[in-house]
GROMACS .gro file of C-alpha atoms in nm:
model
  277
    1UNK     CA    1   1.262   2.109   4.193
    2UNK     CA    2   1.557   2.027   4.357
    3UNK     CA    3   1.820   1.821   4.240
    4UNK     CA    4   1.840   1.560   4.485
    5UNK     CA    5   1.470   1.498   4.449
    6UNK     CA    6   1.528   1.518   4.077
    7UNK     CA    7   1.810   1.253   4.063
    8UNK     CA    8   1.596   1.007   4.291
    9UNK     CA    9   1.327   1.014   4.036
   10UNK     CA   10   1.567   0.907   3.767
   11UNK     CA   11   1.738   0.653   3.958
   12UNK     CA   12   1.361   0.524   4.015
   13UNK     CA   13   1.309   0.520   3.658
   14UNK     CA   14   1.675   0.351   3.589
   15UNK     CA   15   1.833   0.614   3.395
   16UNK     CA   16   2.159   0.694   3.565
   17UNK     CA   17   2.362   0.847   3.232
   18UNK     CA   18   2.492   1.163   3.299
   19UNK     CA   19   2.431   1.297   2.954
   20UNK     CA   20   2.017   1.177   2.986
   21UNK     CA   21   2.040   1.419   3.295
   22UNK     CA   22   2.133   1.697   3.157
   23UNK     CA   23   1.894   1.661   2.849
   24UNK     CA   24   1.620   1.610   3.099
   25UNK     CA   25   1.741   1.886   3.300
   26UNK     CA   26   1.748   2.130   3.014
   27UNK     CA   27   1.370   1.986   2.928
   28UNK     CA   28   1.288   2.085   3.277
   29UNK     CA   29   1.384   2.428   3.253
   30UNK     CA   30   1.232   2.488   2.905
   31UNK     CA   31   0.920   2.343   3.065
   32UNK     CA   32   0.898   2.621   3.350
   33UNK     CA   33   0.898   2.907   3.109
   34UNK     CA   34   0.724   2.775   2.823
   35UNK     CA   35   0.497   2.513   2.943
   36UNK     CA   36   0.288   2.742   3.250
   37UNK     CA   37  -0.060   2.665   3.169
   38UNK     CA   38  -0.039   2.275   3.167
   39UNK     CA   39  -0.123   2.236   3.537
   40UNK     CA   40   0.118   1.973   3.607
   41UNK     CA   41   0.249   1.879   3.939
   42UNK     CA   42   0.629   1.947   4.017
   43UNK     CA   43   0.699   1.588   4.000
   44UNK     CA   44   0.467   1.457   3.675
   45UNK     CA   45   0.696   1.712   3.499
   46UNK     CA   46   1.017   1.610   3.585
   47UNK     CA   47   0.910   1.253   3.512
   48UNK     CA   48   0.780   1.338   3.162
   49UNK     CA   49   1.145   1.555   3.109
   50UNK     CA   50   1.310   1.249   3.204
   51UNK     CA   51   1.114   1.054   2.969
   52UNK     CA   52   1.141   1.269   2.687
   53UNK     CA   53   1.521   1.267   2.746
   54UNK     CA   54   1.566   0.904   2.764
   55UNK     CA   55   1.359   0.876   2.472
   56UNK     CA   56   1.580   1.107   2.319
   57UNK     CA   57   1.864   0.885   2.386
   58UNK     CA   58   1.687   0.564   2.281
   59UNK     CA   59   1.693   0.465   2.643
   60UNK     CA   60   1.440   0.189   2.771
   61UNK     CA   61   1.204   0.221   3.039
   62UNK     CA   62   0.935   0.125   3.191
   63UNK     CA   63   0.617   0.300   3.060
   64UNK     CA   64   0.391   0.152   3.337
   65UNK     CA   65   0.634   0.204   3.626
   66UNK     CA   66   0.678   0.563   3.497
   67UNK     CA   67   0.299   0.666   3.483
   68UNK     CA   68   0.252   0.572   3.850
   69UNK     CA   69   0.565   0.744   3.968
   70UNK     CA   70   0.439   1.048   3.778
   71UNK     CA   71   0.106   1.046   4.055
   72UNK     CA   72  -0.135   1.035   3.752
   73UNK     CA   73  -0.376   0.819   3.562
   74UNK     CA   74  -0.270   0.684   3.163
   75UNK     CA   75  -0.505   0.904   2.976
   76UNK     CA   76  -0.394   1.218   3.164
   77UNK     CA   77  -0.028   1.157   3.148
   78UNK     CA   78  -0.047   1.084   2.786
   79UNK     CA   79  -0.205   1.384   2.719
   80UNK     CA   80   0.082   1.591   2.901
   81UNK     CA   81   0.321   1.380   2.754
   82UNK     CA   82   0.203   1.494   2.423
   83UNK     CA   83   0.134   1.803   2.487
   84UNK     CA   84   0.525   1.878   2.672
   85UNK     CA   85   0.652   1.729   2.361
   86UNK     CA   86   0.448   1.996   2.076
   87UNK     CA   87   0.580   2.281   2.331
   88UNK     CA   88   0.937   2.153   2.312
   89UNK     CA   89   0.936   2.064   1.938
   90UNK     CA   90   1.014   1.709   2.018
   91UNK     CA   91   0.721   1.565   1.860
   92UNK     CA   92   0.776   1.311   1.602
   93UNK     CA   93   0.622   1.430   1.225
   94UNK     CA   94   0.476   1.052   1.170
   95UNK     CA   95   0.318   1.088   0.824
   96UNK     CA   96  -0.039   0.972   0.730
   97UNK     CA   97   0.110   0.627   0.588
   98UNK     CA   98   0.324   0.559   0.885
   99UNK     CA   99   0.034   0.688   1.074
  100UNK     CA  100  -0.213   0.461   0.956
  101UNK     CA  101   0.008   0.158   1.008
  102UNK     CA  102   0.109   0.234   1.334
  103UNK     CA  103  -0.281   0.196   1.431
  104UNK     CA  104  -0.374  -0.098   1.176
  105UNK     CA  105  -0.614   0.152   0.923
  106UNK     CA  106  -0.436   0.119   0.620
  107UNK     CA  107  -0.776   0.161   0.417
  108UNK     CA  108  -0.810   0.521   0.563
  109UNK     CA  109  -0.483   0.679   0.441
  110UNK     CA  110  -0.622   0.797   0.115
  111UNK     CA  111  -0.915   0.865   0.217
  112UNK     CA  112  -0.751   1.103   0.521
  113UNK     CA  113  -0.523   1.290   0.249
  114UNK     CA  114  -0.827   1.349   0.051
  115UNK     CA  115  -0.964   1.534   0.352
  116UNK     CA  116  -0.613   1.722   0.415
  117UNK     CA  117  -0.645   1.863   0.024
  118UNK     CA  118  -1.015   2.003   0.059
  119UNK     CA  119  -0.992   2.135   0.369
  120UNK     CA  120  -0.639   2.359   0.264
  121UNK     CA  121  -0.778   2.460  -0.112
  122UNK     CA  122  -1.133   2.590   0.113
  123UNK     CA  123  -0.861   2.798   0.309
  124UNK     CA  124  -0.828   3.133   0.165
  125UNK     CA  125  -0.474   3.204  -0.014
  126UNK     CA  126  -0.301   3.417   0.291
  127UNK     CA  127  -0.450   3.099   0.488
  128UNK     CA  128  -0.253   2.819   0.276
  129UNK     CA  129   0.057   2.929   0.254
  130UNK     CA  130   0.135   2.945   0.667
  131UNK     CA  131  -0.048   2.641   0.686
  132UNK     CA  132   0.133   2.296   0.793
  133UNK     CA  133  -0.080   1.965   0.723
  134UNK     CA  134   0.207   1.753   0.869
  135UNK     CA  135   0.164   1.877   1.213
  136UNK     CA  136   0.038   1.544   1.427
  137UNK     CA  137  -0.256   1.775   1.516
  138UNK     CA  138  -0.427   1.735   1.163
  139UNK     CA  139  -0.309   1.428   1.050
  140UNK     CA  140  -0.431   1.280   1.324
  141UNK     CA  141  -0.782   1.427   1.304
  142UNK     CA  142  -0.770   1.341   0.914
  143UNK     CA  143  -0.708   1.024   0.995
  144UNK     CA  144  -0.952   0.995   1.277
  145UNK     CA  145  -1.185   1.152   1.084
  146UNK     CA  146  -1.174   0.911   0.765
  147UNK     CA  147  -1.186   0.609   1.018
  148UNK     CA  148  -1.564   0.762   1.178
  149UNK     CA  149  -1.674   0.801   0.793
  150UNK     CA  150  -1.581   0.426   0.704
  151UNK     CA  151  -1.723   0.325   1.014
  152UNK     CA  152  -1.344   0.143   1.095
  153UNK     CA  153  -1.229   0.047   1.460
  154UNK     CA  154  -0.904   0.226   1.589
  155UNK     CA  155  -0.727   0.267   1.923
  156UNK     CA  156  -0.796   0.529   2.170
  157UNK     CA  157  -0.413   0.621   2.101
  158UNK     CA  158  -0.502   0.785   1.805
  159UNK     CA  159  -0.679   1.099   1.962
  160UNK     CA  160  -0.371   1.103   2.182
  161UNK     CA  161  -0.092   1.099   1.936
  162UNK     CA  162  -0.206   1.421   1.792
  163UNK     CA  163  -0.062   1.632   2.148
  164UNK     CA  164  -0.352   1.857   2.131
  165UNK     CA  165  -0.604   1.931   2.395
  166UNK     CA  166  -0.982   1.696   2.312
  167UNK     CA  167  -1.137   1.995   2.257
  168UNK     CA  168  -0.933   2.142   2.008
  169UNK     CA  169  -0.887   1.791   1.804
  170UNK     CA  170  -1.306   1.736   1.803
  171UNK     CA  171  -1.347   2.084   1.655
  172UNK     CA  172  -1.079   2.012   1.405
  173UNK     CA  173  -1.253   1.657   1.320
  174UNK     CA  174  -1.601   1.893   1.289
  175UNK     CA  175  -1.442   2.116   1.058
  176UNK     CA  176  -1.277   1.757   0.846
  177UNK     CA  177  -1.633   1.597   0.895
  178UNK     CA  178  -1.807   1.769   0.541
  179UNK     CA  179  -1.508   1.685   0.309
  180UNK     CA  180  -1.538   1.338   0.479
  181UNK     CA  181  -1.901   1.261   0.396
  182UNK     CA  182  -1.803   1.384   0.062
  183UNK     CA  183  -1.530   1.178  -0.010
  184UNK     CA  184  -1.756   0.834   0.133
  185UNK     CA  185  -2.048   0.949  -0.057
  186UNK     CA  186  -1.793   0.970  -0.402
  187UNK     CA  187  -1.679   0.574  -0.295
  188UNK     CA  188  -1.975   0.466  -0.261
  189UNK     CA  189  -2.118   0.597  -0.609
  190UNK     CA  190  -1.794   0.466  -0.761
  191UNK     CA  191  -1.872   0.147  -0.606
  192UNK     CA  192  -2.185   0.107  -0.684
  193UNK     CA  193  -2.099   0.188  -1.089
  194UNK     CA  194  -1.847  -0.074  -1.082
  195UNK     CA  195  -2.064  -0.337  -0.954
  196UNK     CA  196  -2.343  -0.243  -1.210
  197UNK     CA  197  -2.065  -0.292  -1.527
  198UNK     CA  198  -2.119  -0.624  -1.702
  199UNK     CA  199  -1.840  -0.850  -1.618
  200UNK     CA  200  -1.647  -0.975  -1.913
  201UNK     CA  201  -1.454  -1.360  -1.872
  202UNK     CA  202  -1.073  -1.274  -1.960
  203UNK     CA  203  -0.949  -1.554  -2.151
  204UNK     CA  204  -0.641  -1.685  -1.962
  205UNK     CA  205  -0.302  -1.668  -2.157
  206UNK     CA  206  -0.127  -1.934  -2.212
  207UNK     CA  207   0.166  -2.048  -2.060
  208UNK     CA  208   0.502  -2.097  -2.250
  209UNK     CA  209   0.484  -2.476  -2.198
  210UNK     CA  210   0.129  -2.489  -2.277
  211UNK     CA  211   0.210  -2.328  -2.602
  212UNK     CA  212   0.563  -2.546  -2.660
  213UNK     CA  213   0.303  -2.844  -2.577
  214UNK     CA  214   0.056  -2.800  -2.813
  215UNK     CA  215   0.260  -2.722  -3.092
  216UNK     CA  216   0.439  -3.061  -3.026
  217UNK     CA  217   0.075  -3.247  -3.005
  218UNK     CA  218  -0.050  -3.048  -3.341
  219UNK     CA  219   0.301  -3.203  -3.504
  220UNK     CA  220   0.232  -3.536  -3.390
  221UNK     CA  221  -0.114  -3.564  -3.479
  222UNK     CA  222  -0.024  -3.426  -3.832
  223UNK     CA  223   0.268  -3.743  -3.926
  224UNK     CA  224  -0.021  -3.969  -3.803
  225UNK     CA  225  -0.277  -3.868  -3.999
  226UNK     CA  226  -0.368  -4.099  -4.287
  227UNK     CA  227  -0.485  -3.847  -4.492
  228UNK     CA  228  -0.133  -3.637  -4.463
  229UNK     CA  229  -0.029  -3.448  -4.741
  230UNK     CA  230   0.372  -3.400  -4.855
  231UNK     CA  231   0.494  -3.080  -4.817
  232UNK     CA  232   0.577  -3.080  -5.175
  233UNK     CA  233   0.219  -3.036  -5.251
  234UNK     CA  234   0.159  -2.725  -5.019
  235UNK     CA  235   0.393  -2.532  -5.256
  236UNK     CA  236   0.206  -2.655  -5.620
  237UNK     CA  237   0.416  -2.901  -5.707
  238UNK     CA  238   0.239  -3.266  -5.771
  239UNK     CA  239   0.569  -3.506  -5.755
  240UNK     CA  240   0.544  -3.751  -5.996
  241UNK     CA  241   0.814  -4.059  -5.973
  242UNK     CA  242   1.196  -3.954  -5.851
  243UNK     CA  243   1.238  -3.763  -6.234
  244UNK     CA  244   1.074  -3.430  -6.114
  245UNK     CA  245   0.775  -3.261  -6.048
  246UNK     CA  246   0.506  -3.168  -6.286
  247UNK     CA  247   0.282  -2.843  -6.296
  248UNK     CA  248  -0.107  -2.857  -6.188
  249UNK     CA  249  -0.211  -2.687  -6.526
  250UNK     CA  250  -0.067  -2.976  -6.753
  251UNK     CA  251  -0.339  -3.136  -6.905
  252UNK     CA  252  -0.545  -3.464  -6.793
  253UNK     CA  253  -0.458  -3.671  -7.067
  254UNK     CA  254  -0.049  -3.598  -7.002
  255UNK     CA  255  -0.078  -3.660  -6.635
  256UNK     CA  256  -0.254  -4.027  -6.704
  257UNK     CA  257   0.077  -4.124  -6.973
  258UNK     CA  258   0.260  -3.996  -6.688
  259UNK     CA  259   0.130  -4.268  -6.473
  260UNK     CA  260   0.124  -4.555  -6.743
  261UNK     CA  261   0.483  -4.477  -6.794
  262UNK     CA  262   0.566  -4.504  -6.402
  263UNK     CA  263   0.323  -4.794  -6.323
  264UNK     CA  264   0.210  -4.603  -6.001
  265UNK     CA  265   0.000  -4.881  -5.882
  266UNK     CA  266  -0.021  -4.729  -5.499
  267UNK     CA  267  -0.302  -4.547  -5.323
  268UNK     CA  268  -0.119  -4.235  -5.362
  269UNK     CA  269  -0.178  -4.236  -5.742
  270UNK     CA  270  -0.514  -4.255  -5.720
  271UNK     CA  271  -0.506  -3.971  -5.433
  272UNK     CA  272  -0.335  -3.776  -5.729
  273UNK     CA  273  -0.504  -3.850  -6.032
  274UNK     CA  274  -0.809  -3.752  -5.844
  275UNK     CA  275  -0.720  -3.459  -5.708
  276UNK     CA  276  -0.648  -3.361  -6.048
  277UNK     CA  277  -0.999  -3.475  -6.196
   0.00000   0.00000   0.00000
């Protein structure tokens, strides 16, 4: 392309920084030798370099404006979009977490590892160690994969994000498919047990001022008791007048001259002598 046509395009897209050029320049050139068998047209690719660059560079643009200067339709430049970006090594290792949040199916990330674990320990050993689950290719079919099982909604975005061809993300999602049905089957069992389990009421704990509460209600209760007892007699000592305290073995006849002698006349007296009896 020729540089005049390929500055218009980026003054059409806004991006007039010298450095963006050259990035997108370089992206062009890389593009030519490595990217042959995409089929693009001379000008989609120098408007997905440009893009790529000014992505590169955090610069804004206008997605919309962009896909109809390209000359093509949303799905298709997506697709090329992706795909430029896996041939450049500018695609962006989103793990399954960030993955998952990005597209609103949180409940499928563990379910999606799950899948990513089986699949690599069915691999023979030669297999597993070249093998690299953090491409966008199969974390995206993981993830697409766990959504079909759990029968949960997701944007058409997903299939895109992984940069690969349909074809070669559906047979990756037929290989993921078995571990997938595995892994649902195993929830739903689990399920299933826990809802069978009797369910046992947990007594609530108490609260510190529940407990500082009662303890003040029990003590209040207790002084206005009629029937309260001195706290001389909860350690075995019977008190008998202001002279002392007298044992609970002496005998019956000792405790009743004990009484004469004091003229204990009150209700308390008669508590005593027969508690005694």
């Amino acid at each position: 392309m020729e540089k005049e046509m390929f500055n218009k395009l980026a003054c059409k897209m806004g991006i007039t920084s010298a450095k963006i050029l050259r990035q997108a320049e370089e992206y062009l050139r890389l593009s030519q030798i490595r990217c042959t068998g995409l089929g693009n047209t001379v000008t989609s690719r120098a408007v997905i370099c440009l893009e790529l660059a000014a992505t590169t560079m955090r610069h804004p643009l206008d997605k919309e404006y962009v896909i109809k200067l390209s000359g093509l339709n949303k799905n298709v430049y997506r697709s090329s979009l992706k795909s430029m970006e896996c041939i450049l090594g500018l695609e962006s290792h989103l793990g399954l977490g960030d993955l998952a949040v990005q597209y609103g199916c949180m409940q499928a990330a563990g379910p999606a590892a799950e899948i990513l674990q089986r699949y690599k320990a069915s691999l023979p050993e030669t297999q597993q160690a070249s093998l690299d689950l953090s491409k966008p290719l199969f974390t995206t079919a993981a993830l697409l994969t766990a959504c079909r099982c759990m029968k949960i909604k997701v944007d058409r975005k997903l299939a895109a994000s992984s940069g690969a061809k349909k074809g070669m993300l559906d047979r990756l999602c037929v290989q993921f498919q078995k571990f997938a049905q595995e892994i649902c089957s195993e929830m739903r069992t689990g399920t299933a047990a826990a809802k069978d389990q009797p369910k046992t009421a947990k007594k609530r704990q108490k609260t510190l001022q529940e407990v500082i509460e009662q303890r003040e209600e029990g003590k209040r209760i207790s002084r206005n008791s009629p029937h309260a007892i001195p706290k001389s007699r909860s350690m075995g000592m019977q008190p008998v007048g202001t002279g002392g305290c007298v044992s609970p073995h002496l005998s019956l006849q000792k405790i009743e001259l004990h009484l004469k002698i004091i003229k204990l006349s009150s209700p308390v007296s008669n508590i005593l002598l027969c508690h005694c009896i």
